[in-house]
Amino acid sequence: MSNKKYHLSEEGSETSIELPVLSSTLGQDVIDIARVPETGCFTFDPGFGATASCESAITFIDGGKGVLLHRGYPIEQLADKSDFLETCYLLINGELPSPSEKEAFESTIKAHNHVENSVEQFMSGFSQGAHPMAMLCSLVAAMSATYHETTDVSNADDRILTIHRLIAKMPILAAMCHKHFTGQPYVAPSDDLSYSENFLNMMFGAPDKEADISPVLAKAMDVIFLLHADHEQNASTSTVRLSGSSGANPYACIASGIAALWGPAHGGANQAVLEMLEEIGDEKHIDEFILRAKDKEDSFRLMGFGHRVYKNFDPRAKVMKESCDEVLKELGLENDPLLKIAKRLEQIALEDEYFVEKKLYPNVDFYSGIIMKAIGISPEMFTVIFATGRTVGWISHWNEMLSNPYRIGRPRQRYTGYTKRDYPG
Ligand code: CMC
């Protein structure tokens, strides 16, 4: 830790304050601003572009270089050599498991591979065609009622039990949302299939007939979950941390993360990308959409491009693109018209001055929708699948926060409303 002197100036006056600078193991160091209120001011940072909201040892992003590390391991290496469940273990525990730890972890997750009968009753309250994100958010919030007795947030064993339950049950709930949305009967989870095969079987199988799942598609599904597993202090993770900082029930906290993820600027972008590609419809319309994206008077944005942190290629997008090529080849869809539009759009955007200058590169959502559509997943399910993968990240951050000293999150504001006035009469 070092100290640095900062001069804060207001018209006609200047205040000096010495603030500690805390070092990080990678990336920018941070200025501890706890003493700033002594100057009579708060700091002002809407959108948190300059504010580290917490200390964390889980994930590191270097947005300038396009680097993403989970517990120090590059995402490309995890996507190539690891699998989703092993990456879950890594995020939660900080280290890769030994073979026996991996086996034990997989059996623990399998032991929770079921949901209560009450979930079906709960689902029956939703109309067919209700958005799957709406259903998922409610189902996860409802878990706080089901598991109320075993969620003492101050108890480390209860927290681990919650983590295992969520990792195991999210794909079941996600697949149930899909079946309800499409008006098909639910398929029970199977203990004989891998995590991703089980998910695809619950999505595409029938109660009396297992789905035919190719290893290429099962691997692609696993990679999708893995690439979404964590992304440090994004909007939904920060929401989970903020909800959790009040000591709230963890399932309710995860439901708050799901709600934050849903928006098109965050996880909802994958559905929006596909809708945009369909709206473009033909390569000859691309220029028109590029012009719209650059027009300040038009609210349209090129979905799947840009990121608050990445000012370079999103490393997840590179892996997703490779996986996309494999899936389309496996399914004989190499000439898929949407893929052609996507590839041309990417090429144009990477060369266009507007996108180059603003460092707007393709992000993770740009290719994931094309893979999921090719697998046969409806666009309304895309963000649900993002949420299923991201749950481990949310709950790892929640657990990290609760395992260390923490205070309730309580931002301040710059008040711009009326000064005090009297009620009339
Ligand atoms: N298309 C056209 N212009 C864009 C885009 C885009 N996709 N993204 C940013 N810009 C422009 C924006 O208009 C602004 O221009 P100016 O400086 O002239 O006002 C500039 O680039 C900076 O944009 P910003 O909105 O200040 O950047 P941000 O960091 O607040 O927003 C973002 C980041 C991801 C919300 C934004 O890039 C965006 O809306 N992208 C499209 C939606 C999307 O793909 N979201 C998925 C993000 S990755 C998955 C996840 O982690 O959730």
mmCIF file with all atom_site columns, C-alpha atoms and ligand atoms in Angstrom, residues 264-267 269 293 296 301-308 316 354 358 360 363-365, ligand 1:
data_model
loop_
_atom_site.group_PDB
_atom_site.id
_atom_site.type_symbol
_atom_site.label_atom_id
_atom_site.label_alt_id
_atom_site.label_comp_id
_atom_site.label_asym_id
_atom_site.label_entity_id
_atom_site.label_seq_id
_atom_site.pdbx_PDB_ins_code
_atom_site.Cartn_x
_atom_site.Cartn_y
_atom_site.Cartn_z
_atom_site.occupancy
_atom_site.B_iso_or_equiv
_atom_site.pdbx_formal_charge
_atom_site.auth_seq_id
_atom_site.auth_comp_id
_atom_site.auth_asym_id
_atom_site.auth_atom_id
_atom_site.pdbx_PDB_model_num
ATOM   1  C CA  . PRO A 1 264 ? -30.610 -6.321  -24.003 1.00 0.00 ? 264 PRO A CA  1
ATOM   2  C CA  . ALA A 1 265 ? -27.495 -4.361  -22.936 1.00 0.00 ? 265 ALA A CA  1
ATOM   3  C CA  . HIS A 1 266 ? -26.432 -7.417  -20.880 1.00 0.00 ? 266 HIS A CA  1
ATOM   4  C CA  . GLY A 1 267 ? -27.406 -11.103 -21.320 1.00 0.00 ? 267 GLY A CA  1
ATOM   5  C CA  . ALA A 1 269 ? -28.207 -9.301  -26.205 1.00 0.00 ? 269 ALA A CA  1
ATOM   6  C CA  . ALA A 1 293 ? -25.950 1.979   -35.778 1.00 0.00 ? 293 ALA A CA  1
ATOM   7  C CA  . LYS A 1 296 ? -26.833 9.435   -33.174 1.00 0.00 ? 296 LYS A CA  1
ATOM   8  C CA  . ARG A 1 301 ? -27.198 -0.409  -31.864 1.00 0.00 ? 301 ARG A CA  1
ATOM   9  C CA  . LEU A 1 302 ? -25.375 -3.265  -33.498 1.00 0.00 ? 302 LEU A CA  1
ATOM   10 C CA  . MET A 1 303 ? -26.234 -6.032  -31.034 1.00 0.00 ? 303 MET A CA  1
ATOM   11 C CA  . GLY A 1 304 ? -23.354 -8.309  -30.067 1.00 0.00 ? 304 GLY A CA  1
ATOM   12 C CA  . PHE A 1 305 ? -20.827 -5.483  -30.498 1.00 0.00 ? 305 PHE A CA  1
ATOM   13 C CA  . GLY A 1 306 ? -19.122 -3.400  -27.842 1.00 0.00 ? 306 GLY A CA  1
ATOM   14 C CA  . HIS A 1 307 ? -18.383 -3.980  -24.211 1.00 0.00 ? 307 HIS A CA  1
ATOM   15 C CA  . ARG A 1 308 ? -17.803 -1.791  -21.182 1.00 0.00 ? 308 ARG A CA  1
ATOM   16 C CA  . ARG A 1 316 ? -15.076 -15.649 -25.384 1.00 0.00 ? 316 ARG A CA  1
ATOM   17 C CA  . TYR A 1 354 ? -16.776 4.317   -36.383 1.00 0.00 ? 354 TYR A CA  1
ATOM   18 C CA  . LYS A 1 358 ? -14.752 3.338   -30.595 1.00 0.00 ? 358 LYS A CA  1
ATOM   19 C CA  . LEU A 1 360 ? -16.421 -1.919  -30.717 1.00 0.00 ? 360 LEU A CA  1
ATOM   20 C CA  . ASN A 1 363 ? -18.703 -9.841  -27.839 1.00 0.00 ? 363 ASN A CA  1
ATOM   21 C CA  . VAL A 1 364 ? -19.732 -13.268 -26.508 1.00 0.00 ? 364 VAL A CA  1
ATOM   22 C CA  . ASP A 1 365 ? -23.336 -12.820 -27.593 1.00 0.00 ? 365 ASP A CA  1
HETATM 23 N N1  . CMC B 2 .   ? -23.473 -0.152  -31.799 1.00 0.00 ? 1   CMC B N1  1
HETATM 24 C C1  . CMC B 2 .   ? -23.246 1.152   -32.134 1.00 0.00 ? 1   CMC B C1  1
HETATM 25 N N2  . CMC B 2 .   ? -22.636 2.034   -31.315 1.00 0.00 ? 1   CMC B N2  1
HETATM 26 C C2  . CMC B 2 .   ? -22.230 1.577   -30.112 1.00 0.00 ? 1   CMC B C2  1
HETATM 27 C C3  . CMC B 2 .   ? -22.423 0.246   -29.710 1.00 0.00 ? 1   CMC B C3  1
HETATM 28 C C4  . CMC B 2 .   ? -23.063 -0.641  -30.599 1.00 0.00 ? 1   CMC B C4  1
HETATM 29 N N3  . CMC B 2 .   ? -23.268 -1.902  -30.266 1.00 0.00 ? 1   CMC B N3  1
HETATM 30 N N4  . CMC B 2 .   ? -21.932 0.084   -28.460 1.00 0.00 ? 1   CMC B N4  1
HETATM 31 C C5  . CMC B 2 .   ? -21.441 1.271   -28.087 1.00 0.00 ? 1   CMC B C5  1
HETATM 32 N N5  . CMC B 2 .   ? -21.627 2.183   -29.088 1.00 0.00 ? 1   CMC B N5  1
HETATM 33 C C6  . CMC B 2 .   ? -21.174 3.579   -29.087 1.00 0.00 ? 1   CMC B C6  1
HETATM 34 C C7  . CMC B 2 .   ? -22.076 4.456   -28.223 1.00 0.00 ? 1   CMC B C7  1
HETATM 35 O O1  . CMC B 2 .   ? -23.110 5.037   -29.006 1.00 0.00 ? 1   CMC B O1  1
HETATM 36 C C8  . CMC B 2 .   ? -21.097 5.473   -27.697 1.00 0.00 ? 1   CMC B C8  1
HETATM 37 O O2  . CMC B 2 .   ? -20.879 6.424   -28.714 1.00 0.00 ? 1   CMC B O2  1
HETATM 38 P P1  . CMC B 2 .   ? -20.533 7.975   -28.317 1.00 0.00 ? 1   CMC B P1  1
HETATM 39 O O3  . CMC B 2 .   ? -19.266 7.935   -27.532 1.00 0.00 ? 1   CMC B O3  1
HETATM 40 O O4  . CMC B 2 .   ? -20.393 8.678   -29.645 1.00 0.00 ? 1   CMC B O4  1
HETATM 41 O O5  . CMC B 2 .   ? -21.695 8.471   -27.507 1.00 0.00 ? 1   CMC B O5  1
HETATM 42 C C9  . CMC B 2 .   ? -19.805 4.690   -27.518 1.00 0.00 ? 1   CMC B C9  1
HETATM 43 O O6  . CMC B 2 .   ? -19.881 3.616   -28.445 1.00 0.00 ? 1   CMC B O6  1
HETATM 44 C C10 . CMC B 2 .   ? -19.603 4.128   -26.117 1.00 0.00 ? 1   CMC B C10 1
HETATM 45 O O7  . CMC B 2 .   ? -20.795 3.425   -25.771 1.00 0.00 ? 1   CMC B O7  1
HETATM 46 P P2  . CMC B 2 .   ? -21.374 3.347   -24.298 1.00 0.00 ? 1   CMC B P2  1
HETATM 47 O O8  . CMC B 2 .   ? -22.830 3.048   -24.365 1.00 0.00 ? 1   CMC B O8  1
HETATM 48 O O9  . CMC B 2 .   ? -20.936 4.546   -23.511 1.00 0.00 ? 1   CMC B O9  1
HETATM 49 O O10 . CMC B 2 .   ? -20.594 2.101   -23.747 1.00 0.00 ? 1   CMC B O10 1
HETATM 50 P P3  . CMC B 2 .   ? -20.987 1.259   -22.472 1.00 0.00 ? 1   CMC B P3  1
HETATM 51 O O11 . CMC B 2 .   ? -19.727 0.730   -21.933 1.00 0.00 ? 1   CMC B O11 1
HETATM 52 O O12 . CMC B 2 .   ? -21.829 2.059   -21.549 1.00 0.00 ? 1   CMC B O12 1
HETATM 53 O O13 . CMC B 2 .   ? -21.921 0.095   -23.052 1.00 0.00 ? 1   CMC B O13 1
HETATM 54 C C11 . CMC B 2 .   ? -22.591 -1.955  -24.037 1.00 0.00 ? 1   CMC B C11 1
HETATM 55 C C12 . CMC B 2 .   ? -21.459 -1.183  -23.321 1.00 0.00 ? 1   CMC B C12 1
HETATM 56 C C13 . CMC B 2 .   ? -22.221 -3.416  -24.108 1.00 0.00 ? 1   CMC B C13 1
HETATM 57 C C14 . CMC B 2 .   ? -23.883 -1.811  -23.203 1.00 0.00 ? 1   CMC B C14 1
HETATM 58 C C15 . CMC B 2 .   ? -22.788 -1.359  -25.453 1.00 0.00 ? 1   CMC B C15 1
HETATM 59 O O14 . CMC B 2 .   ? -21.599 -1.523  -26.218 1.00 0.00 ? 1   CMC B O14 1
HETATM 60 C C16 . CMC B 2 .   ? -23.972 -1.991  -26.176 1.00 0.00 ? 1   CMC B C16 1
HETATM 61 O O15 . CMC B 2 .   ? -25.110 -1.541  -26.004 1.00 0.00 ? 1   CMC B O15 1
HETATM 62 N N6  . CMC B 2 .   ? -23.738 -3.063  -27.015 1.00 0.00 ? 1   CMC B N6  1
HETATM 63 C C17 . CMC B 2 .   ? -24.805 -3.768  -27.677 1.00 0.00 ? 1   CMC B C17 1
HETATM 64 C C18 . CMC B 2 .   ? -25.464 -4.725  -26.708 1.00 0.00 ? 1   CMC B C18 1
HETATM 65 C C19 . CMC B 2 .   ? -24.596 -5.958  -26.430 1.00 0.00 ? 1   CMC B C19 1
HETATM 66 O O16 . CMC B 2 .   ? -24.079 -6.595  -27.344 1.00 0.00 ? 1   CMC B O16 1
HETATM 67 N N7  . CMC B 2 .   ? -24.487 -6.305  -25.125 1.00 0.00 ? 1   CMC B N7  1
HETATM 68 C C20 . CMC B 2 .   ? -23.776 -7.526  -24.709 1.00 0.00 ? 1   CMC B C20 1
HETATM 69 C C21 . CMC B 2 .   ? -22.568 -7.209  -23.868 1.00 0.00 ? 1   CMC B C21 1
HETATM 70 S S1  . CMC B 2 .   ? -21.495 -8.647  -23.692 1.00 0.00 ? 1   CMC B S1  1
HETATM 71 C C22 . CMC B 2 .   ? -22.425 -9.787  -22.779 1.00 0.00 ? 1   CMC B C22 1
HETATM 72 C C23 . CMC B 2 .   ? -22.522 -9.426  -21.345 1.00 0.00 ? 1   CMC B C23 1
HETATM 73 O O17 . CMC B 2 .   ? -21.488 -9.459  -20.659 1.00 0.00 ? 1   CMC B O17 1
HETATM 74 O O18 . CMC B 2 .   ? -23.629 -9.138  -20.904 1.00 0.00 ? 1   CMC B O18 1
#
